[in-house]
Short mmCIF file of C-alpha atoms and ligand atoms in Angstrom, two decimals:
data_model
loop_
_atom_site.label_atom_id
_atom_site.label_comp_id
_atom_site.label_asym_id
_atom_site.label_seq_id
_atom_site.Cartn_x
_atom_site.Cartn_y
_atom_site.Cartn_z
CA MET U 1 0.27 0.22 -0.17
CA THR U 2 0.89 3.13 -0.65
CA LEU U 3 -0.23 6.20 1.76
CA GLN U 4 -1.06 9.60 0.21
CA LEU U 5 -0.47 9.25 -3.22
CA PRO U 6 -2.55 11.86 -4.69
CA LYS U 7 -5.47 12.44 -6.20
CA PHE U 8 -5.25 12.48 -9.99
CA ARG U 9 -5.58 15.20 -11.71
CA ASP U 10 -5.09 16.82 -15.39
CA GLY U 11 -1.84 18.11 -16.49
CA MET U 12 -0.60 15.77 -13.89
CA SER U 13 3.54 15.47 -12.94
CA ILE U 14 5.23 12.52 -11.38
CA GLY U 15 8.65 11.97 -10.25
CA ILE U 16 9.35 8.03 -9.52
CA MET U 17 13.02 7.92 -7.31
CA GLY U 18 13.38 4.76 -7.89
CA GLY U 19 16.66 3.17 -5.38
CA THR U 20 17.95 0.40 -3.35
CA PHE U 21 18.25 3.17 -0.77
CA ASP U 22 20.85 0.48 1.16
CA PRO U 23 21.09 3.52 3.31
CA ILE U 24 19.19 5.90 1.41
CA HIS U 25 21.08 9.64 1.79
CA LEU U 26 21.60 13.70 1.06
CA GLY U 27 22.77 13.61 -2.09
CA HIS U 28 18.97 11.33 -2.74
CA LEU U 29 17.49 14.21 -0.74
CA VAL U 30 18.65 16.40 -3.34
CA ILE U 31 17.64 14.76 -6.50
CA ALA U 32 14.47 15.08 -6.06
CA GLU U 33 13.95 18.52 -4.83
CA GLU U 34 16.14 19.56 -7.37
CA VAL U 35 13.87 17.82 -9.74
CA ARG U 36 10.55 18.64 -7.93
CA HIS U 37 11.21 22.46 -8.68
CA GLN U 38 13.30 22.28 -12.18
CA PHE U 39 10.40 19.71 -13.69
CA LYS U 40 7.85 21.44 -11.35
CA LEU U 41 6.50 17.89 -10.10
CA ASP U 42 3.47 17.56 -8.39
CA LYS U 43 4.99 14.99 -6.48
CA VAL U 44 8.35 12.74 -5.97
CA ILE U 45 7.17 9.06 -5.68
CA PHE U 46 10.06 7.09 -3.26
CA VAL U 47 10.82 3.24 -3.99
CA PRO U 48 12.89 1.50 -3.01
CA THR U 49 13.75 -1.58 -4.74
CA GLY U 50 12.69 -5.59 -3.13
CA TYR U 51 14.78 -7.94 -4.52
CA PRO U 52 16.61 -6.04 -7.19
CA PRO U 53 17.97 -8.17 -10.63
CA HIS U 54 20.35 -7.40 -11.14
CA LYS U 55 21.87 -7.53 -7.54
CA LYS U 56 23.16 -10.73 -4.98
CA ALA U 57 20.37 -10.62 -2.34
CA SER U 58 22.44 -11.00 0.65
CA ASN U 59 24.95 -7.57 -0.81
CA VAL U 60 21.41 -5.97 -0.11
CA THR U 61 19.61 -4.92 3.85
CA HIS U 62 16.18 -6.46 3.88
CA PRO U 63 14.15 -4.07 2.17
CA GLU U 64 11.69 -3.24 5.28
CA HIS U 65 15.62 -1.57 6.88
CA ARG U 66 15.53 0.05 4.15
CA TYR U 67 11.78 1.40 3.31
CA LEU U 68 11.18 2.68 6.89
CA MET U 69 14.96 4.20 6.20
CA THR U 70 12.91 5.89 3.28
CA VAL U 71 10.17 6.89 5.92
CA LEU U 72 12.57 8.54 7.58
CA ALA U 73 13.66 10.28 6.01
CA THR U 74 11.06 11.81 3.28
CA ILE U 75 8.82 12.68 6.85
CA ASN U 76 9.31 16.43 6.81
CA ASN U 77 8.87 17.29 2.67
CA PRO U 78 4.86 17.15 2.29
CA HIS U 79 5.95 16.48 -1.50
CA PHE U 80 7.88 13.46 -1.09
CA VAL U 81 5.81 9.48 -0.01
CA VAL U 82 7.35 6.36 0.16
CA SER U 83 5.92 3.41 -1.82
CA ARG U 84 6.42 0.22 -0.92
CA VAL U 85 5.35 -1.39 -4.48
CA GLU U 86 7.59 -3.11 -4.49
CA ILE U 87 8.79 -4.16 -1.29
CA ASP U 88 5.78 -5.51 -1.18
CA ASN U 89 6.37 -8.17 -4.29
CA ALA U 90 8.92 -8.73 -3.45
CA LYS U 91 8.08 -12.72 -3.07
CA GLY U 92 10.52 -12.25 -7.26
CA PHE U 93 12.35 -9.89 -8.65
CA THR U 94 10.97 -6.82 -8.93
CA TYR U 95 11.66 -4.47 -12.50
CA THR U 96 10.91 -0.40 -13.10
CA ILE U 97 8.14 -2.04 -16.03
CA ASP U 98 6.28 -3.51 -13.05
CA THR U 99 6.04 -0.43 -11.01
CA VAL U 100 6.20 2.38 -14.05
CA ARG U 101 3.06 0.11 -15.36
CA PHE U 102 1.48 0.36 -12.05
CA PHE U 103 1.27 4.41 -11.50
CA HIS U 104 0.29 4.95 -15.48
CA ASN U 105 -2.59 2.84 -15.14
CA TYR U 106 -2.85 4.81 -11.49
CA PHE U 107 -2.26 7.75 -12.58
CA GLN U 108 -5.10 7.05 -15.08
CA GLY U 109 -2.58 6.71 -17.46
CA LYS U 110 -2.27 10.39 -18.05
CA ALA U 111 0.57 12.17 -15.92
CA LYS U 112 3.72 12.12 -16.52
CA ILE U 113 5.57 10.38 -15.15
CA TYR U 114 9.22 11.17 -14.67
CA PHE U 115 11.37 7.98 -13.35
CA ILE U 116 14.99 9.73 -11.51
CA THR U 117 17.83 7.08 -10.29
CA GLY U 118 21.71 7.44 -10.88
CA ALA U 119 22.90 8.06 -14.87
CA ASP U 120 25.24 4.34 -13.83
CA ALA U 121 22.22 2.73 -13.35
CA ILE U 122 20.06 4.28 -17.02
CA MET U 123 23.36 3.87 -18.47
CA GLU U 124 22.81 -0.71 -18.65
CA ILE U 125 18.92 0.50 -19.00
CA LEU U 126 18.55 -1.57 -22.30
CA THR U 127 19.70 -4.27 -20.67
CA TRP U 128 16.31 -3.23 -18.14
CA LYS U 129 12.91 -5.42 -19.25
CA ASP U 130 10.42 -4.30 -21.97
CA TYR U 131 12.95 -1.25 -22.17
CA ALA U 132 10.92 0.66 -25.20
CA GLU U 133 7.95 0.19 -23.79
CA LEU U 134 9.38 2.02 -20.79
CA PHE U 135 10.08 4.47 -22.41
CA SER U 136 7.05 5.30 -24.11
CA ILE U 137 4.94 5.99 -21.32
CA CYS U 138 7.61 7.77 -18.61
CA TYR U 139 10.87 10.37 -18.96
CA PHE U 140 13.86 9.44 -17.43
CA ILE U 141 16.26 12.03 -15.04
CA ALA U 142 19.92 10.96 -14.77
CA ALA U 143 21.83 12.02 -11.69
CA THR U 144 25.31 12.20 -12.03
CA ARG U 145 28.91 15.00 -9.75
CA PRO U 146 29.89 17.21 -12.34
CA GLY U 147 32.41 16.37 -15.19
CA TYR U 148 30.51 12.97 -15.49
CA SER U 149 31.00 12.11 -19.40
CA LEU U 150 27.62 11.87 -21.56
CA ASN U 151 29.91 10.48 -24.22
CA ASN U 152 28.93 6.08 -22.95
CA LEU U 153 25.86 6.74 -22.44
CA ASN U 154 25.12 8.76 -25.65
CA LYS U 155 27.37 6.08 -27.31
CA THR U 156 25.78 2.72 -25.27
CA ILE U 157 22.38 4.26 -25.86
CA GLY U 158 22.69 6.50 -29.07
CA SER U 159 23.76 3.53 -30.55
CA VAL U 160 20.68 0.48 -30.44
CA CYS U 161 17.82 2.89 -29.43
CA PRO U 162 17.95 6.79 -30.57
CA GLN U 163 15.34 7.90 -29.87
CA ALA U 164 15.85 6.54 -26.73
CA LEU U 165 17.82 10.45 -25.62
CA GLU U 166 14.61 12.60 -26.44
CA ARG U 167 13.42 10.53 -23.25
CA ILE U 168 16.71 10.84 -21.40
CA GLN U 169 18.02 13.77 -19.30
CA VAL U 170 20.90 14.19 -17.39
CA LEU U 171 21.81 16.34 -14.09
CA GLU U 172 24.41 17.10 -12.23
CA ILE U 173 24.51 17.11 -8.87
CA PRO U 174 27.21 18.10 -6.77
CA ALA U 175 26.44 16.35 -3.33
CA MET U 176 26.21 12.65 -5.51
CA GLN U 177 29.38 13.29 -3.90
CA ILE U 178 27.77 11.67 -1.39
CA SER U 179 26.84 7.62 -1.60
CA SER U 180 25.11 5.04 -0.39
CA THR U 181 28.32 2.89 -0.41
CA LEU U 182 31.25 5.57 1.20
CA ILE U 183 28.37 5.45 4.04
CA ARG U 184 27.94 1.70 4.69
CA GLN U 185 32.12 1.55 4.65
CA ARG U 186 32.23 4.39 6.86
CA VAL U 187 29.94 2.92 9.43
CA ALA U 188 32.39 -0.75 8.62
CA ASP U 189 34.85 1.60 9.99
CA GLY U 190 33.85 2.88 12.68
CA LYS U 191 33.80 6.26 11.62
CA PRO U 192 30.25 9.52 11.29
CA ILE U 193 28.18 9.50 9.39
CA LYS U 194 26.61 12.90 10.51
CA TYR U 195 25.30 15.12 7.59
CA LEU U 196 25.60 12.89 5.36
CA THR U 197 22.45 11.34 6.02
CA PRO U 198 19.25 12.63 8.10
CA ASP U 199 19.95 12.41 11.13
CA SER U 200 17.11 9.55 12.08
CA VAL U 201 18.75 7.59 10.03
CA ALA U 202 22.05 7.54 11.10
CA ASP U 203 20.35 6.90 14.48
CA TYR U 204 18.33 3.52 13.09
CA ILE U 205 21.64 2.67 11.50
CA MET U 206 23.16 2.35 14.73
CA LYS U 207 19.66 1.12 16.63
CA ASN U 208 19.85 -1.37 14.62
CA GLY U 209 23.02 -1.97 13.72
CA LEU U 210 23.17 -1.86 10.15
CA TYR U 211 26.62 -1.89 8.19
CA ARG U 212 28.93 -3.05 10.96
CA ARG U 213 31.47 -4.62 10.10
CA ARG U 214 31.30 -8.76 10.30
CA GLU U 215 33.08 -10.61 12.17
CA VAL U 216 35.50 -13.42 11.07
P1 NAP F 1 23.18 0.83 -7.86
O1 NAP F 1 23.02 0.00 -9.45
O2 NAP F 1 23.16 1.00 -6.86
O3 NAP F 1 23.24 1.95 -8.31
C1 NAP F 1 23.56 2.81 -9.62
C2 NAP F 1 24.13 4.62 -8.80
O4 NAP F 1 23.43 5.32 -9.20
C3 NAP F 1 24.77 4.51 -8.22
O5 NAP F 1 26.02 5.50 -7.99
C4 NAP F 1 24.21 4.76 -6.61
O6 NAP F 1 24.84 5.95 -6.31
C5 NAP F 1 22.90 5.75 -8.38
N1 NAP F 1 21.02 5.44 -7.92
C6 NAP F 1 20.81 5.31 -6.54
N2 NAP F 1 19.29 5.40 -7.25
C7 NAP F 1 19.27 6.18 -7.51
C8 NAP F 1 18.70 7.29 -6.53
N3 NAP F 1 17.36 7.31 -7.05
N4 NAP F 1 18.58 8.66 -7.30
C9 NAP F 1 20.69 8.86 -7.56
N5 NAP F 1 21.63 8.03 -7.69
C10 NAP F 1 20.61 7.57 -7.45
O7 NAP F 1 21.51 0.84 -8.80
P2 NAP F 1 19.69 0.55 -7.91
O8 NAP F 1 19.13 1.22 -6.51
O9 NAP F 1 19.97 -1.10 -7.88
O10 NAP F 1 19.08 0.20 -9.07
C11 NAP F 1 18.33 2.43 -9.20
C12 NAP F 1 16.55 2.60 -10.03
O11 NAP F 1 16.67 1.28 -11.15
C13 NAP F 1 15.85 1.07 -8.99
O12 NAP F 1 15.32 1.57 -9.34
C14 NAP F 1 16.38 -0.22 -9.27
O13 NAP F 1 14.51 -1.18 -9.76
C15 NAP F 1 16.41 0.11 -11.32
N6 NAP F 1 16.53 -1.45 -12.20
C16 NAP F 1 15.38 -1.59 -12.29
C17 NAP F 1 16.00 -3.04 -13.78
C18 NAP F 1 15.48 -3.74 -14.81
O14 NAP F 1 14.29 -3.29 -14.32
N7 NAP F 1 15.85 -4.58 -14.97
C19 NAP F 1 17.70 -3.13 -13.46
C20 NAP F 1 18.97 -2.73 -13.10
C21 NAP F 1 18.04 -1.58 -12.03
P3 NAP F 1 23.70 5.46 -4.63
O15 NAP F 1 23.67 4.21 -3.93
O16 NAP F 1 24.58 6.21 -3.79
O17 NAP F 1 22.70 5.05 -4.85
#
């Protein structure tokens, strides 16, 4: 179930912020807010992945932890909503096409939908299930750090599916220097993560002993 989903209205634009969020951090929040502002989105719906097809399940933190951290991180922004759609469908792998179809139908096929994620993930999009349909029902925002070369993206995607490039916009965000990998590594090394993720998320990580180095 997704709480506080907006009702459909004509001219509506929605962002779907897809990610593993293991954990969510200030970079993700800055991206979501910047895209919301630039593209005049009514809401940004954060969708933590269930079991991503491209990752080994044992390497990813349990979906309920990732979902709860995402709720904590977004709680004070009235434009942000968190959806359990992939978590609750997590019996098998979860695919972006199923999520986008779900919201496309929810908004009666009329809302403009932007799927927001990292540029590195978008680079792989031609391997995603039913990618051609994805390009027909949504737009993509590929978030990246300043200085990222667009040549690879243009070459990889443009040579196979040139029309897809019209649906992808790249957004450079300085706060992308923060990454989930960096946070997990810092926790494992006993270093502070204050100011990299909201305090509530940092507290949740400590309280539940997430990302600690395992004794061998
Ligand atoms: P990932 O491989 O963990 O991340 C790739 C890069 O993108 C990392 O630098 C990551 O940084 C960044 N990133 C991830 N989500 C982001 C976001 N919302 N905004 C900005 N940067 C982001 O990617 P992932 O999180 O597993 O997958 C991203 C999305 O693509 C998910 O929604 C996933 O379901 C979808 N996907 C779908 C398929 C499919 O349908 N077959 C296949 C692959 C991915 P951080 O680690 O700091 O987040």
